[in-house]
mmCIF file of N, CA and C in Angstrom:
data_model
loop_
_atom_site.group_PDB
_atom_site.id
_atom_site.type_symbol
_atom_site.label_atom_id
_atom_site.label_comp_id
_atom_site.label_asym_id
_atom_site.label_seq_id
_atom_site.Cartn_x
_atom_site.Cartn_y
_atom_site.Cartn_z
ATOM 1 N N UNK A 1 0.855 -1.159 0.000
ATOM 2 C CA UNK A 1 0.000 0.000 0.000
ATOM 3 C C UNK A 1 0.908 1.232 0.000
ATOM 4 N N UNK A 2 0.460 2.465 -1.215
ATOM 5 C CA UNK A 2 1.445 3.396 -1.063
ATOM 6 C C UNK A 2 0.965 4.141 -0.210
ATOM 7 N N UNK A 3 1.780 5.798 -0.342
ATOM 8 C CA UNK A 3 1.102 6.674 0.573
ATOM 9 C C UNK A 3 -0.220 7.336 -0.212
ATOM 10 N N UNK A 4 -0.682 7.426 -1.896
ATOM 11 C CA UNK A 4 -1.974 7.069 -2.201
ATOM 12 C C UNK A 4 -2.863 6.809 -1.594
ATOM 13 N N UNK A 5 -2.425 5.421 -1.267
ATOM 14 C CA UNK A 5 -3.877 4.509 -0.903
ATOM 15 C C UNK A 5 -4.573 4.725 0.451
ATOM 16 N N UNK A 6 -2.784 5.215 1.150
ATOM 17 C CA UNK A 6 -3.312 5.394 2.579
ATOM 18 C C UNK A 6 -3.654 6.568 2.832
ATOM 19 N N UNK A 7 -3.445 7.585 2.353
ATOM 20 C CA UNK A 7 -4.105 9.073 2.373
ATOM 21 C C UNK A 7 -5.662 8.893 1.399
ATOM 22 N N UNK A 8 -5.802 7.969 0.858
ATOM 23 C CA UNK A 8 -7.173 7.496 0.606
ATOM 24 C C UNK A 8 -8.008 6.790 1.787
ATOM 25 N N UNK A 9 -7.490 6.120 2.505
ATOM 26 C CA UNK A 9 -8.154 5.569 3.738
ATOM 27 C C UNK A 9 -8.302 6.463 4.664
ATOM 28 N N UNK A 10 -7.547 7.416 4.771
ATOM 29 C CA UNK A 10 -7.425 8.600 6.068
ATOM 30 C C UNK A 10 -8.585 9.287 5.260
ATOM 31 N N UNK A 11 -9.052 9.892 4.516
ATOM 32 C CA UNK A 11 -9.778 11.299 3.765
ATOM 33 C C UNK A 11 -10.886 10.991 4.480
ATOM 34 N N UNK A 12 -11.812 10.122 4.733
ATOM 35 C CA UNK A 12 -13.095 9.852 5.535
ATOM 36 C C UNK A 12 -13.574 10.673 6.789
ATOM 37 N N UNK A 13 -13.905 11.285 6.725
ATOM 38 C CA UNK A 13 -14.324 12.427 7.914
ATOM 39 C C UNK A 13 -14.745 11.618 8.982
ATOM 40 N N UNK A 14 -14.816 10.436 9.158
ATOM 41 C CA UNK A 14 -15.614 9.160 10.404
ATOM 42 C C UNK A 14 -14.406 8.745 11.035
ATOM 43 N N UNK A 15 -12.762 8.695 9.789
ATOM 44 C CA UNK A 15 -11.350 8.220 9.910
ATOM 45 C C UNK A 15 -10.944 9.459 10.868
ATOM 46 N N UNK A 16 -11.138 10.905 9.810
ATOM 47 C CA UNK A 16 -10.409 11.887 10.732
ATOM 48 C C UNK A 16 -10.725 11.964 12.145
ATOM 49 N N UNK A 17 -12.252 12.002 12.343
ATOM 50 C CA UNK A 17 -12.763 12.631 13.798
ATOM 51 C C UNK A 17 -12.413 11.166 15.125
ATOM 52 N N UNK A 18 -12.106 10.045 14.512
ATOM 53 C CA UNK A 18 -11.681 9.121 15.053
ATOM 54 C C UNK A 18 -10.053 8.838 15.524
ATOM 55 N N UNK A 19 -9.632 9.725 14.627
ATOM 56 C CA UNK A 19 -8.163 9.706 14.689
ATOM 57 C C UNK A 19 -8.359 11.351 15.740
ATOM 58 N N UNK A 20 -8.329 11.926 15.452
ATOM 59 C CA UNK A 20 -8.616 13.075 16.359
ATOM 60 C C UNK A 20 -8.873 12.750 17.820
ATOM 61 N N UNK A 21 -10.148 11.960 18.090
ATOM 62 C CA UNK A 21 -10.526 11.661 19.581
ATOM 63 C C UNK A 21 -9.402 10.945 20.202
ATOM 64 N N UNK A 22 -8.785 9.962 19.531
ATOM 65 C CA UNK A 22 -7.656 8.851 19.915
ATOM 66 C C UNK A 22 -6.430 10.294 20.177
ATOM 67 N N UNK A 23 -6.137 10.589 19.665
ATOM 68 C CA UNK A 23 -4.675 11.661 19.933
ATOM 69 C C UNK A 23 -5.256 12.849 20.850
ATOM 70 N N UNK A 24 -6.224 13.210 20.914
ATOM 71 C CA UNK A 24 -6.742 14.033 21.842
ATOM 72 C C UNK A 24 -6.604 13.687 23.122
ATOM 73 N N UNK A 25 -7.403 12.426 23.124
ATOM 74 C CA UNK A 25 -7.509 11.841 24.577
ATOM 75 C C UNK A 25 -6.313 11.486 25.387
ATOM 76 N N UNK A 26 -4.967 10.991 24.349
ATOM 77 C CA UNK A 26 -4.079 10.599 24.594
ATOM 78 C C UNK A 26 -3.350 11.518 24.825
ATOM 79 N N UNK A 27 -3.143 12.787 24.856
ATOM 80 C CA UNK A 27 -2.456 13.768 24.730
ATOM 81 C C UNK A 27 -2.808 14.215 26.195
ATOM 82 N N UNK A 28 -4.103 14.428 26.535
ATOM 83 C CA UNK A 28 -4.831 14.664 27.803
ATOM 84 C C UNK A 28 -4.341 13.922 28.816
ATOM 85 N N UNK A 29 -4.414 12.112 28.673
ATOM 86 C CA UNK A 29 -3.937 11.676 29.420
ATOM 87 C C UNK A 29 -2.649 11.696 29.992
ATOM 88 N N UNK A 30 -1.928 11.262 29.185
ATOM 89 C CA UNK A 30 -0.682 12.076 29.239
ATOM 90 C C UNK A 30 -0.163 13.136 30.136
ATOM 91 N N UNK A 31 -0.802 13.844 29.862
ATOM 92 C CA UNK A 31 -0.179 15.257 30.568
ATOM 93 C C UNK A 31 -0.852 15.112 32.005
ATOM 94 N N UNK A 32 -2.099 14.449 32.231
ATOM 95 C CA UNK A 32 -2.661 14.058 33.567
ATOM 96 C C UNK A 32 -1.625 13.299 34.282
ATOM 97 N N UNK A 33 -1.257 12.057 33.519
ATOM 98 C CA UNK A 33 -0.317 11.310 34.111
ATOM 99 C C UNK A 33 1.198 11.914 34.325
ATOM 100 N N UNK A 34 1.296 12.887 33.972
ATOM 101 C CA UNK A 34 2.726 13.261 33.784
ATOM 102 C C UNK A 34 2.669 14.160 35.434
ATOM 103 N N UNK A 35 1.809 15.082 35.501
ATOM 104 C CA UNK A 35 1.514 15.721 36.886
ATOM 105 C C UNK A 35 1.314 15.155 37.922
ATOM 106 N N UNK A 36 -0.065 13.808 37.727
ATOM 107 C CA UNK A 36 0.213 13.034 39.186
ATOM 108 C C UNK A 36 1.013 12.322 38.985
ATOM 109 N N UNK A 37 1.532 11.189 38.184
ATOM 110 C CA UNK A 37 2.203 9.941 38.459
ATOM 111 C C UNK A 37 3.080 10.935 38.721
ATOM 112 N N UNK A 38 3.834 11.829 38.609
ATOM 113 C CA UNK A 38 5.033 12.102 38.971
ATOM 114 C C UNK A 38 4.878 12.752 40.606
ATOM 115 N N UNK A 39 3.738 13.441 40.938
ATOM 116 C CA UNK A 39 3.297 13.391 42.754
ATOM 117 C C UNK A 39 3.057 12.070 43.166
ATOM 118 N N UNK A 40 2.444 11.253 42.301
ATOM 119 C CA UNK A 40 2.356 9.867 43.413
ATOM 120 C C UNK A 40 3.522 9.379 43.893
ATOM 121 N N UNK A 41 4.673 8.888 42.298
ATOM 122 C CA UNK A 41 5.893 8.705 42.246
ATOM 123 C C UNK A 41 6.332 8.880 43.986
ATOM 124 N N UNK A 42 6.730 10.678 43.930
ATOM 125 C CA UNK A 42 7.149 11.356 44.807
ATOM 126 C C UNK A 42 7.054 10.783 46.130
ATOM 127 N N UNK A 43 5.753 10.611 46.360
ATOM 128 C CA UNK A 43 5.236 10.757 47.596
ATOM 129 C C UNK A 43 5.340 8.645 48.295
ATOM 130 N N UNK A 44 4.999 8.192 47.198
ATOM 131 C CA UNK A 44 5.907 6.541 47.155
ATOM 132 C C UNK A 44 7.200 6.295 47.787
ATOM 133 N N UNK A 45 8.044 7.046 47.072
ATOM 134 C CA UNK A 45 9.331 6.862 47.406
ATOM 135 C C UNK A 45 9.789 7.305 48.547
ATOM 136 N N UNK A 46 9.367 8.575 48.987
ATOM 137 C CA UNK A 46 9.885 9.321 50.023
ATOM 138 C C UNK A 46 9.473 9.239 51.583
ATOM 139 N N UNK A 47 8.115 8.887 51.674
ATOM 140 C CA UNK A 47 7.425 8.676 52.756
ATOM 141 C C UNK A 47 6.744 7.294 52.708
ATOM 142 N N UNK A 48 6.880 7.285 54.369
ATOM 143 C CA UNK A 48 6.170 5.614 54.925
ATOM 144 C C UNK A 48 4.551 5.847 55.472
ATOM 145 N N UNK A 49 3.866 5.752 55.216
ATOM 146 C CA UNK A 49 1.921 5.659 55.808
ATOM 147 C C UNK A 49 1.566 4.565 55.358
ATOM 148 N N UNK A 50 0.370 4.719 56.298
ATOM 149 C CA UNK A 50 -0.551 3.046 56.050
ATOM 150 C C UNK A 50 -1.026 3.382 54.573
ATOM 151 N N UNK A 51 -0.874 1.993 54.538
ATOM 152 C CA UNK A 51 -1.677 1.859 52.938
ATOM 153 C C UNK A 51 -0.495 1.926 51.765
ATOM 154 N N UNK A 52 0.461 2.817 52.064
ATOM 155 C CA UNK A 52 1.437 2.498 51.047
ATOM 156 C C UNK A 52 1.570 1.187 50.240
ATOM 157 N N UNK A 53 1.480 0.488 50.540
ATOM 158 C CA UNK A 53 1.798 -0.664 49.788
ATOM 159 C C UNK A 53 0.759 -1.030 48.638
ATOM 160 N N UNK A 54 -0.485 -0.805 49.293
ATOM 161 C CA UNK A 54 -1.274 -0.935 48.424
ATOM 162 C C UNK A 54 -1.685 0.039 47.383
ATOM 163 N N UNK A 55 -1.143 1.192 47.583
ATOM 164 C CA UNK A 55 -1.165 1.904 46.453
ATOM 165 C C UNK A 55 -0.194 1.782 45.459
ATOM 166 N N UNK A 56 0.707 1.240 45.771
ATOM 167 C CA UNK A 56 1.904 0.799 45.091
ATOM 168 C C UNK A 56 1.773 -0.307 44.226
ATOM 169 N N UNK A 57 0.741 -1.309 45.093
ATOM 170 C CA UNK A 57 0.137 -2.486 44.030
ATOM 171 C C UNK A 57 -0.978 -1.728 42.882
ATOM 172 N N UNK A 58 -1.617 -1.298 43.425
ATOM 173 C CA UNK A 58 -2.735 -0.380 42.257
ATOM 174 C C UNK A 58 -1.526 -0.011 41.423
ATOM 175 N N UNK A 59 -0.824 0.981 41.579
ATOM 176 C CA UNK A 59 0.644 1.136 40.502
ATOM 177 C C UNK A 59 0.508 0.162 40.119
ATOM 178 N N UNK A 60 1.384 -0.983 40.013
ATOM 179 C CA UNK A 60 1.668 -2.008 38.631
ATOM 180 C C UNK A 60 0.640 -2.438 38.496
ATOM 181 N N UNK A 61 -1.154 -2.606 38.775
ATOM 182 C CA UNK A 61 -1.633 -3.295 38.368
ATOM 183 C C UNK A 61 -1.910 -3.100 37.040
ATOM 184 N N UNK A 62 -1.582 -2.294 36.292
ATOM 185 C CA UNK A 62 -1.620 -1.801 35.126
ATOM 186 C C UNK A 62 -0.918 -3.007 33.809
ATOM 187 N N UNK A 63 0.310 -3.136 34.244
ATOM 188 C CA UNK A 63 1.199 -3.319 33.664
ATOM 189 C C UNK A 63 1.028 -5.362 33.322
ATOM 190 N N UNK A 64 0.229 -6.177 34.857
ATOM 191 C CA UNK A 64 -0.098 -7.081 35.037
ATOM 192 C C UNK A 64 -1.228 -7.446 34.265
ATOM 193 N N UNK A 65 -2.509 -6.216 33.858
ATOM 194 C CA UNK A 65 -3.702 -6.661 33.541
ATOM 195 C C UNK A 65 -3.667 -6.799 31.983
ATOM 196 N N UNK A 66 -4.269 -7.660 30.839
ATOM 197 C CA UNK A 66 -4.880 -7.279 29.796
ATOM 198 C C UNK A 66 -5.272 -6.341 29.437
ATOM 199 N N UNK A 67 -5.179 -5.409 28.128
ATOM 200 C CA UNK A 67 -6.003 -4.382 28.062
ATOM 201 C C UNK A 67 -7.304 -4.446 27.296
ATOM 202 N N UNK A 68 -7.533 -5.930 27.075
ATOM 203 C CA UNK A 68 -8.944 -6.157 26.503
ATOM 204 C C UNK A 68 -9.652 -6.891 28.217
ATOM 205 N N UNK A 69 -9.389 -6.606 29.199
ATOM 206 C CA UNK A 69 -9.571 -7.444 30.261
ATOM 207 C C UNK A 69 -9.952 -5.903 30.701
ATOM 208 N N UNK A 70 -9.077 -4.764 31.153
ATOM 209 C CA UNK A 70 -9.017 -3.761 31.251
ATOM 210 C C UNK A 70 -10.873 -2.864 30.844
ATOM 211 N N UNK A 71 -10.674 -3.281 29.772
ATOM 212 C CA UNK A 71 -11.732 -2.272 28.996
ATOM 213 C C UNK A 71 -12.959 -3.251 29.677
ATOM 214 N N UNK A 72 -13.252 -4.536 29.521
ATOM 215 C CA UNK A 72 -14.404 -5.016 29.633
ATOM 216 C C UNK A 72 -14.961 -4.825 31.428
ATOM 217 N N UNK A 73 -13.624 -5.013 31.948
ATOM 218 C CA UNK A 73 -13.785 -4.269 33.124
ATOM 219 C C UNK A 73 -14.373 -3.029 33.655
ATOM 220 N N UNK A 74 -14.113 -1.767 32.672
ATOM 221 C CA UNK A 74 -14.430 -0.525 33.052
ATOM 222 C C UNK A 74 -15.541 -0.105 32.160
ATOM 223 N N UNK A 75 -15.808 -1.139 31.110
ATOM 224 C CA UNK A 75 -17.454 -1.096 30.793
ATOM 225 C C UNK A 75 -18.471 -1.637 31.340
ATOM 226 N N UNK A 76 -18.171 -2.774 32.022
ATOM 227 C CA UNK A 76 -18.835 -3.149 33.075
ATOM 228 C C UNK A 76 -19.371 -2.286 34.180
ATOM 229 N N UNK A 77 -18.171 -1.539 34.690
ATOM 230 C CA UNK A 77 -18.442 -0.769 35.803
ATOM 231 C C UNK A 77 -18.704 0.835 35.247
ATOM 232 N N UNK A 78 -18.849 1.077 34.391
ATOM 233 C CA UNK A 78 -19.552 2.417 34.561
ATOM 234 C C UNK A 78 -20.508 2.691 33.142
ATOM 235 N N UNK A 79 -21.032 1.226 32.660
ATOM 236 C CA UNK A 79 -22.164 1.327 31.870
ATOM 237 C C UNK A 79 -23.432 1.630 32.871
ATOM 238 N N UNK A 80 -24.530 1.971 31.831
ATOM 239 C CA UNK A 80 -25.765 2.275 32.602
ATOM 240 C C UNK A 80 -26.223 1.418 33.274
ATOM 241 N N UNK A 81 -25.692 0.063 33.045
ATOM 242 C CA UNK A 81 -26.082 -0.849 34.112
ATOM 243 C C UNK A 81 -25.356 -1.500 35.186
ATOM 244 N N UNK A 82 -24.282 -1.040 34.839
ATOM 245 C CA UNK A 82 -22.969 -0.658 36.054
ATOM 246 C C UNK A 82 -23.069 -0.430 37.443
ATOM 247 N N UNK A 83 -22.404 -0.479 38.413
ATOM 248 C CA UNK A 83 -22.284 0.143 39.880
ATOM 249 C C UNK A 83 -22.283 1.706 39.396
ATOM 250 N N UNK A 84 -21.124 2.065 38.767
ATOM 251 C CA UNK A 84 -20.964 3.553 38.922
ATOM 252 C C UNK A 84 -21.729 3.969 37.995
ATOM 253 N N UNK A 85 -21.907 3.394 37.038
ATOM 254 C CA UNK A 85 -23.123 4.419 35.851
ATOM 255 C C UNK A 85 -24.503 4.171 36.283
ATOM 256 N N UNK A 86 -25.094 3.153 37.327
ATOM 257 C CA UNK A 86 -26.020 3.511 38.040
ATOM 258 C C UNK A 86 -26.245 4.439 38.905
ATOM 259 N N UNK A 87 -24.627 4.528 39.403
ATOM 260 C CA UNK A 87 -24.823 5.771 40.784
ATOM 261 C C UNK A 87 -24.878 7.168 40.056
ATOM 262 N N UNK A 88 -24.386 7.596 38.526
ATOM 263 C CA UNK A 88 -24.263 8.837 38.299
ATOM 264 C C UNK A 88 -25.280 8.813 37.532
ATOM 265 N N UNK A 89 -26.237 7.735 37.021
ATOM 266 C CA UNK A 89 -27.476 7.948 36.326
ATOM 267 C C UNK A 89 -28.120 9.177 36.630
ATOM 268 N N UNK A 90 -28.482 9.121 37.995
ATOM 269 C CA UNK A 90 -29.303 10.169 38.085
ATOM 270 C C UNK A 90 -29.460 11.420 37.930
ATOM 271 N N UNK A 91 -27.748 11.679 38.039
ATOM 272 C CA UNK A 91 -27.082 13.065 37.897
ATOM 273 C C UNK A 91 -27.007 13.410 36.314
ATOM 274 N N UNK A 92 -27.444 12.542 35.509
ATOM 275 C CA UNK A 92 -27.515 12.802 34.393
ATOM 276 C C UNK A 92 -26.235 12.479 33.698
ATOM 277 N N UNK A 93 -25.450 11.962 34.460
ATOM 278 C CA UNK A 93 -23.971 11.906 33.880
ATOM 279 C C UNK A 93 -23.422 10.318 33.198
ATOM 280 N N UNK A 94 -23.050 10.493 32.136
ATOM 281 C CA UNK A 94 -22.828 9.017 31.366
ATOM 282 C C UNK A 94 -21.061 8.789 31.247
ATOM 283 N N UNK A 95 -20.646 7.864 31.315
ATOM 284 C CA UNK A 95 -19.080 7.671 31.573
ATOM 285 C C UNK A 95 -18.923 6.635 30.492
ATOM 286 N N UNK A 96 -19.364 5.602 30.167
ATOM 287 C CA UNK A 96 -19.245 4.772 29.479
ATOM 288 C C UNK A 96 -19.672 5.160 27.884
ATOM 289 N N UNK A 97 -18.500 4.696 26.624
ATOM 290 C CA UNK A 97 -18.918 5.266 25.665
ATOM 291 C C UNK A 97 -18.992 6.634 25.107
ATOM 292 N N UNK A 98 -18.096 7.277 26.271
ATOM 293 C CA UNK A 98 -17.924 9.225 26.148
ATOM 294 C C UNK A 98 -16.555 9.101 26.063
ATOM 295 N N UNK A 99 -16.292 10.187 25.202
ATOM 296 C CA UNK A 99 -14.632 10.716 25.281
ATOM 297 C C UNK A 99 -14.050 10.604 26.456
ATOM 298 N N UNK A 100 -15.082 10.736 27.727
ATOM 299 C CA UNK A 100 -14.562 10.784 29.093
ATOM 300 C C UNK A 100 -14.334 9.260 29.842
ATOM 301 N N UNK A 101 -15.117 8.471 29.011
ATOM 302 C CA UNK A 101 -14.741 7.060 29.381
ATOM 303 C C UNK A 101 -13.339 7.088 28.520
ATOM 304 N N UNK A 102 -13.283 6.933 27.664
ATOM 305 C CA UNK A 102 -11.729 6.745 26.851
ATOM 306 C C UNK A 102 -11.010 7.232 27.682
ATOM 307 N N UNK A 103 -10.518 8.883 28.173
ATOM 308 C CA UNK A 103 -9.675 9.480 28.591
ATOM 309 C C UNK A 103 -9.376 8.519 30.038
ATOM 310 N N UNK A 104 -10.683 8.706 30.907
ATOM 311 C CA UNK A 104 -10.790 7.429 32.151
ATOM 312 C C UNK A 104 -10.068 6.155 32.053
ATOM 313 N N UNK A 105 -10.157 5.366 30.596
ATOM 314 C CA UNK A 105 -9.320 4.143 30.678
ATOM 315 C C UNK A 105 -7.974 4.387 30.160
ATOM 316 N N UNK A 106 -7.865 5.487 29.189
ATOM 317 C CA UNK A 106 -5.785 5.891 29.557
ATOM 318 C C UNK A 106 -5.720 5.996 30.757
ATOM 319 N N UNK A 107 -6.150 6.547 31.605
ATOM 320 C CA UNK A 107 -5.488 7.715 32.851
ATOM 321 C C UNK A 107 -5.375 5.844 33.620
#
């Protein structure tokens, strides 16, 4: 495939706004993660409190999980029929399936 064909596959306005949300979100996350992970980091290394450890496991659990395990996980839990997309139903607020769910499963 040249660069033709593939600047033929990109021209789709459904391709662009899809490619857009993906680098958007990622860009967002990013810079989220860059501010805390680098305070969590901090605050890991330097100081001893309860619970440390287990925040430290939440840290790698990332790295341990699937990310098709990952996703079915956090559609589970904050679809409308979810724990948490039941609890914010009411508030009118939807997490699952929003730019804000995407950004939620980078971060």
């Amino acid at each position: 495939m040249g660069p033709a064909e593939i600047a033929g596959h990109l021209a789709p306005a459904r391709v662009r706004a899809a490619l857009l949300l993906s680098f958007r979100a990622a860009l967002v996350a990013s810079l989220f993660n860059l501010v805390f992970g680098l305070a969590l980091a901090w605050v890991l290394t330097r100081y001893r409190f309860p619970g440390r450890r287990l925040i430290d496991a939440a840290v790698d659990l990332p790295f341990a999980l699937p990310t098709a395990v990952a996703g079915i996980a956090l559609t589970t839990l904050y679809a409308p029929s979810g724990v948490f997309g039941q609890a914010l139903a009411p508030f009118g607020i939807s997490i699952a399936y929003t730019e804000v769910g995407i950004w939620l499963a980078l971060v």
